[in-house]
Coordinates of C-alpha atoms in Angstrom, one line a residue:
Chain T
M596 CA 288.1 71.2 198.9
V597 CA 284.5 71.8 197.7
F598 CA 282.6 68.7 196.7
T599 CA 280.0 70.0 194.2
S600 CA 278.5 66.6 193.2
V601 CA 277.4 65.9 196.8
A602 CA 274.5 68.2 196.2
N603 CA 273.3 66.0 193.3
F604 CA 272.7 63.1 195.6
V605 CA 269.9 64.9 197.4
R606 CA 266.7 63.5 196.0
S607 CA 263.7 65.7 196.5
R608 CA 260.5 63.7 196.3
G609 CA 258.3 66.6 195.2
P610 CA 256.8 69.6 196.8
D611 CA 253.4 68.0 197.6
E612 CA 254.5 65.6 200.3
F613 CA 253.1 67.8 203.2
W614 CA 249.7 68.1 201.7
R615 CA 249.5 64.5 200.5
K616 CA 250.2 63.3 204.0
R617 CA 247.9 65.9 205.5
K618 CA 245.0 64.4 203.7
I619 CA 245.7 61.2 205.6
F620 CA 246.4 62.8 208.9
K621 CA 243.1 64.6 208.8
M622 CA 241.2 61.4 208.7
A623 CA 243.4 59.8 211.4
A624 CA 243.1 62.7 213.8
H625 CA 241.1 60.7 216.3
Y626 CA 243.3 57.6 216.3
I627 CA 245.3 56.5 219.4
G628 CA 249.0 56.7 219.7
R629 CA 251.5 56.8 216.8
S630 CA 248.8 55.9 214.3
R631 CA 247.7 59.6 214.3
N632 CA 251.2 61.1 214.0
C633 CA 253.3 58.7 212.0
Y634 CA 252.5 58.5 208.3
S635 CA 253.4 54.8 207.7
L636 CA 251.1 53.7 210.5
A637 CA 248.4 56.2 209.8
I638 CA 248.1 55.2 206.1
R639 CA 247.5 51.6 207.0
S640 CA 244.8 52.4 209.5
V641 CA 243.2 54.9 207.3
H642 CA 243.1 52.5 204.3
R643 CA 241.4 49.9 206.5
A644 CA 239.0 52.4 207.8
L645 CA 238.0 53.4 204.3
V646 CA 237.5 49.8 203.3
F647 CA 235.4 49.1 206.3
A648 CA 233.3 52.2 205.5
T649 CA 232.8 50.9 202.0
K650 CA 231.7 47.5 203.1
G651 CA 229.7 49.0 205.9
R652 CA 227.4 50.8 203.6
A653 CA 225.9 47.6 202.2
L654 CA 225.9 46.0 205.7
K655 CA 224.0 48.9 207.2
K656 CA 221.2 48.5 204.7
Q657 CA 221.1 44.7 205.4
D658 CA 221.1 45.2 209.1
L659 CA 218.4 47.8 209.1
A660 CA 216.2 45.7 206.8
N661 CA 216.6 42.7 209.1
L662 CA 215.7 44.9 212.1
W663 CA 212.6 46.1 210.4
V664 CA 211.6 42.5 209.4
T665 CA 212.0 41.4 213.0
R666 CA 209.8 44.2 214.3
I667 CA 207.1 43.7 211.7
T668 CA 207.1 39.9 212.4
A669 CA 206.8 40.6 216.1
G670 CA 203.9 43.0 215.5
C671 CA 202.0 40.8 213.2
E672 CA 202.6 37.5 215.0
Q673 CA 200.9 39.2 218.0
H674 CA 197.8 39.4 215.8
D675 CA 198.2 35.8 214.5
V676 CA 199.5 36.7 211.0
N677 CA 202.6 35.3 209.4
Y678 CA 205.0 37.9 208.1
H679 CA 205.1 36.6 204.5
V680 CA 201.3 36.2 204.4
F681 CA 201.0 39.8 205.8
R682 CA 203.2 41.3 203.1
E683 CA 201.7 39.3 200.3
S684 CA 198.1 40.2 201.4
L685 CA 199.0 43.9 201.8
S686 CA 200.6 44.1 198.3
R687 CA 197.5 42.4 196.8
S688 CA 195.3 44.9 198.6
N689 CA 197.4 47.6 196.9
I690 CA 198.8 48.9 200.2
M691 CA 202.4 49.7 199.1
L692 CA 204.1 50.3 202.4
N693 CA 207.8 49.4 202.7
R694 CA 209.4 47.6 205.6
K695 CA 210.6 50.9 207.2
S696 CA 207.1 52.4 207.3
L697 CA 205.5 49.1 208.5
A698 CA 208.1 48.8 211.3
D699 CA 207.6 52.5 212.3
L700 CA 203.8 51.9 212.4
A701 CA 204.2 48.7 214.5
C702 CA 206.3 50.6 217.0
W703 CA 204.6 54.0 217.2
E704 CA 201.0 53.5 215.9
P705 CA 200.0 50.0 217.1
F706 CA 196.3 50.4 216.3
T707 CA 197.0 51.4 212.7
F708 CA 199.2 48.3 212.5
K709 CA 196.4 46.2 213.9
A710 CA 194.1 47.5 211.2
L711 CA 196.6 46.5 208.6
T712 CA 196.9 43.0 210.0
D713 CA 193.0 42.8 210.0
I714 CA 193.0 43.8 206.3
A715 CA 195.8 41.3 205.6
Q716 CA 193.9 38.5 207.4
K717 CA 190.7 39.1 205.5
R718 CA 192.5 39.2 202.2
A719 CA 194.5 36.0 203.0
L720 CA 191.3 34.2 203.9
E721 CA 189.6 35.3 200.7
E722 CA 192.5 34.4 198.4
G723 CA 193.9 31.5 200.3
I724 CA 197.4 33.0 200.9
A725 CA 199.3 30.5 203.0
P726 CA 202.7 30.9 204.7
P727 CA 205.6 29.5 202.7
K728 CA 206.5 25.8 203.3
G729 CA 208.9 25.2 206.2
N730 CA 207.9 28.6 207.6
K731 CA 204.7 27.6 209.4
V732 CA 204.2 29.2 212.7
L733 CA 202.3 26.9 215.1
F734 CA 198.9 28.2 215.9
V735 CA 198.9 29.9 219.3
P736 CA 195.4 29.6 220.8
K737 CA 194.5 32.8 222.5
R738 CA 193.8 32.4 226.2
G739 CA 191.7 34.9 228.2
S740 CA 194.4 37.4 228.8
Q741 CA 195.5 37.6 225.2
K742 CA 192.1 38.7 224.0
K743 CA 191.4 42.3 224.1
T744 CA 188.0 43.6 222.8
Chain M
M673 CA 232.8 56.8 207.6
S674 CA 232.4 57.7 211.2
N675 CA 232.3 61.4 212.1
S676 CA 234.8 61.2 215.0
H677 CA 237.5 62.8 212.9
I678 CA 235.4 65.9 212.4
F679 CA 235.6 67.0 216.1
L680 CA 232.4 69.0 215.9
K681 CA 229.8 69.3 218.6
S682 CA 226.9 67.1 217.6
G683 CA 223.3 67.0 218.5
F684 CA 219.7 66.9 217.2
I685 CA 217.8 69.6 215.5
R686 CA 216.0 71.9 217.9
T687 CA 213.8 74.9 217.7
P688 CA 214.9 77.2 220.5
S689 CA 211.9 78.2 222.7
Q690 CA 209.5 76.7 220.1
N691 CA 210.0 79.6 217.7
G692 CA 207.3 79.5 215.0
V693 CA 204.9 77.2 216.9
G694 CA 203.1 80.3 218.2
R695 CA 204.8 83.5 217.1
Y696 CA 207.8 83.5 214.8
V697 CA 210.7 85.9 215.8
C698 CA 213.5 86.4 213.3
Q699 CA 216.7 85.4 215.1
L700 CA 219.0 87.6 213.1
Q701 CA 219.7 90.8 215.0
R702 CA 222.1 92.7 212.8
V703 CA 224.1 92.2 209.6
V704 CA 227.2 94.0 208.6
L705 CA 228.3 94.0 205.0
K706 CA 231.9 95.0 204.5
F707 CA 233.3 95.5 201.1
C708 CA 235.8 97.4 199.1
K709 CA 234.7 100.1 196.7
N710 CA 237.3 99.3 194.2
N711 CA 238.6 95.8 194.3
G712 CA 237.3 93.1 192.0
S713 CA 236.5 90.5 194.7
S714 CA 233.8 92.9 196.1
R715 CA 232.1 93.3 192.7
G716 CA 229.2 90.9 193.6
M717 CA 228.8 92.6 196.9
R718 CA 228.7 96.0 195.3
E719 CA 226.1 94.8 192.8
F720 CA 224.0 93.3 195.6
V721 CA 224.2 96.6 197.6
E722 CA 223.1 98.5 194.5
S723 CA 220.2 96.3 193.5
E724 CA 218.8 93.9 196.2
L725 CA 219.9 95.3 199.6
I726 CA 217.1 97.8 199.9
N727 CA 214.5 95.1 199.3
F728 CA 216.1 93.0 201.9
A729 CA 216.1 95.8 204.4
K730 CA 212.4 96.7 203.7
N731 CA 211.3 93.1 203.9
N732 CA 213.0 92.5 207.3
P733 CA 212.4 95.6 209.5
G734 CA 213.6 93.6 212.5
V735 CA 217.1 93.2 211.1
V736 CA 219.6 96.1 211.3
V737 CA 221.8 96.3 208.2
Y738 CA 225.1 98.1 208.4
L739 CA 227.3 98.9 205.4
K740 CA 231.0 99.3 205.9
P741 CA 233.0 100.3 202.8
R742 CA 236.6 99.4 203.7
R743 CA 239.3 100.0 201.2
H744 CA 241.7 97.1 200.2
R745 CA 239.8 94.6 202.4
A746 CA 238.0 91.5 201.4
P747 CA 234.2 91.4 201.3
V748 CA 232.6 89.9 204.3
I749 CA 229.1 89.4 205.9
S750 CA 229.2 89.5 209.6
A751 CA 226.0 88.4 211.4
E752 CA 224.9 88.7 215.0
F753 CA 222.0 86.7 216.4
L754 CA 219.6 87.3 219.3
N755 CA 221.3 84.5 221.4
G756 CA 224.7 86.3 221.1
D757 CA 226.1 84.0 218.3
K758 CA 228.3 85.6 215.7
Q759 CA 228.9 84.4 212.2
W760 CA 231.4 85.6 209.7
V761 CA 230.9 84.7 206.0
S762 CA 233.6 85.5 203.5
C763 CA 232.1 86.8 200.2
H764 CA 235.3 86.8 198.2
N765 CA 234.3 86.7 194.5
Y766 CA 230.8 85.8 195.3
S767 CA 228.1 86.9 192.8
K768 CA 225.1 88.9 194.0
Q769 CA 222.9 85.9 193.9
D770 CA 225.3 84.0 196.2
I771 CA 225.3 86.9 198.7
S772 CA 221.5 87.1 198.5
K773 CA 221.3 83.3 199.3
W774 CA 223.7 83.6 202.2
L775 CA 221.8 86.5 203.6
N776 CA 218.6 84.5 203.3
L777 CA 220.2 81.6 205.2
L778 CA 221.4 83.9 208.0
R779 CA 217.9 85.4 208.2
T780 CA 216.2 82.0 208.6
Q781 CA 218.9 80.4 210.9
S782 CA 218.3 80.2 214.7
G783 CA 222.0 80.9 215.5
N784 CA 225.5 80.1 214.3
T785 CA 225.2 76.5 213.2
T786 CA 228.6 76.1 211.5
G787 CA 230.3 74.3 214.4
F788 CA 227.4 71.9 215.0
R789 CA 226.9 68.5 213.4
L790 CA 223.3 67.5 213.0
R791 CA 222.8 63.8 213.7
K792 CA 219.5 63.7 212.0
L793 CA 217.8 66.2 209.8
Q794 CA 214.4 65.5 211.3
H795 CA 213.1 65.9 214.9
T796 CA 209.7 65.6 216.5
D797 CA 208.6 66.0 220.1
H798 CA 205.6 63.7 219.4
P799 CA 206.7 60.6 217.5
S800 CA 203.5 58.8 218.4
I801 CA 199.8 59.8 218.2
Q802 CA 198.2 56.6 219.2
G803 CA 200.7 55.9 221.9
P804 CA 203.8 53.8 221.4
W805 CA 203.5 50.0 221.6
T806 CA 203.9 48.5 225.0
P807 CA 203.6 44.8 226.0
Y808 CA 200.3 45.8 227.6
T809 CA 198.8 47.5 224.5
F810 CA 196.9 44.4 223.3
K811 CA 196.6 42.6 226.6
D812 CA 193.3 42.2 228.4
P813 CA 193.3 44.5 231.5
A814 CA 191.4 41.7 233.4
E815 CA 194.8 40.1 233.7
N816 CA 195.6 42.9 236.3
L817 CA 193.0 41.4 238.6
A818 CA 193.9 37.8 238.1
E819 CA 194.7 35.8 241.2
Y820 CA 197.7 33.5 241.1
P821 CA 198.2 30.5 241.1
N822 CA 195.8 30.5 238.1
T823 CA 195.2 27.2 236.2
E824 CA 193.9 28.9 233.1
L825 CA 196.8 31.3 232.7
S826 CA 199.4 28.7 233.8
K827 CA 198.5 26.3 230.9
P828 CA 201.2 25.9 228.3
K829 CA 200.8 28.3 225.3
I830 CA 200.8 25.6 222.7
Q831 CA 198.9 22.4 223.5
L832 CA 199.1 19.8 220.8
K833 CA 197.3 16.6 220.7
T834 CA 198.8 14.2 223.2
A835 CA 199.6 10.6 222.2
T836 CA 196.8 9.4 224.6
D837 CA 194.2 11.5 222.8
E838 CA 195.3 10.2 219.4
L839 CA 195.0 6.6 220.6
L840 CA 191.6 7.2 222.0
E841 CA 190.5 8.7 218.8
I842 CA 191.7 5.7 216.8
F843 CA 190.1 3.4 219.3
N844 CA 186.8 5.2 219.1
S845 CA 186.8 5.3 215.3
V846 CA 187.6 1.5 215.2
Q847 CA 184.7 0.8 217.7
I848 CA 182.3 2.8 215.5
S849 CA 183.3 1.0 212.3
D850 CA 183.0 -2.4 214.2
K851 CA 179.5 -1.5 215.3
K852 CA 178.5 -0.6 211.8
G853 CA 180.0 -3.8 210.5
V854 CA 178.1 -5.8 213.0
E855 CA 174.9 -4.0 212.0

């Protein structure tokens, strides 16, 4: 007996399955264990990875901005200037340097950075630019070793 | 996304043996243009050979150009460099401008860079001109000769007014005003 309707029960899901899954496996090639070879596990990990990548783009910008602010603050506090006073004074002196450039100068060209802090101090003195309330840094009197002529 | 799934060797941009700092040596040794005389995918290649190839060869006397007409085969540029690298560029259905741009890239490359992921597109051997910041950049060198224990250097960094000082001040100001009152 030949059962011809058995063939109708085969449901083909489409010809693209291999390539659809390949797109996922390519991104999961460096995962450990079954997550790189089994589609159901890989798809979950890959989706999470893509979500993290999306969120990470904004976080990276925030993290680097914070890093630069930390470095600029460290640089200008060494010369007795508050970070906010420094940036305000520079912008009023028409020195349009962003945080990335200022941080690079503070790390790699310290004397240029000192010149910038000098400009900022003079301008702050002239125009009375004060640190924002609640942000006051206590005045650190320079002892002998801190002064370098 | 991370680049771990790409499995390429990665590194920073380099100029091998400081090419260009003194004398510039073109790193492309020879270039082989293979094409079919008849097939449509080689049309751009044939046009390039007819119009722009001679200019390229004249302008780059240090590069050897070979032409290989191969029937029923796809058009290809095969490049060999001075460091032994080989690069194979398929020119299927490329226009002559595309081929000219690819040849220009091969001419200006320092080797086969296709399997290499550049971590940054800039590199410098001298990131600092004034010298990078160290904790000693703005410190007085006299501190090197300081003898310890040292009362001056051992004082606390921030010395606010003590309570005793404030009381003394108040007392003195009251005394002065008393004296004035008496007078």
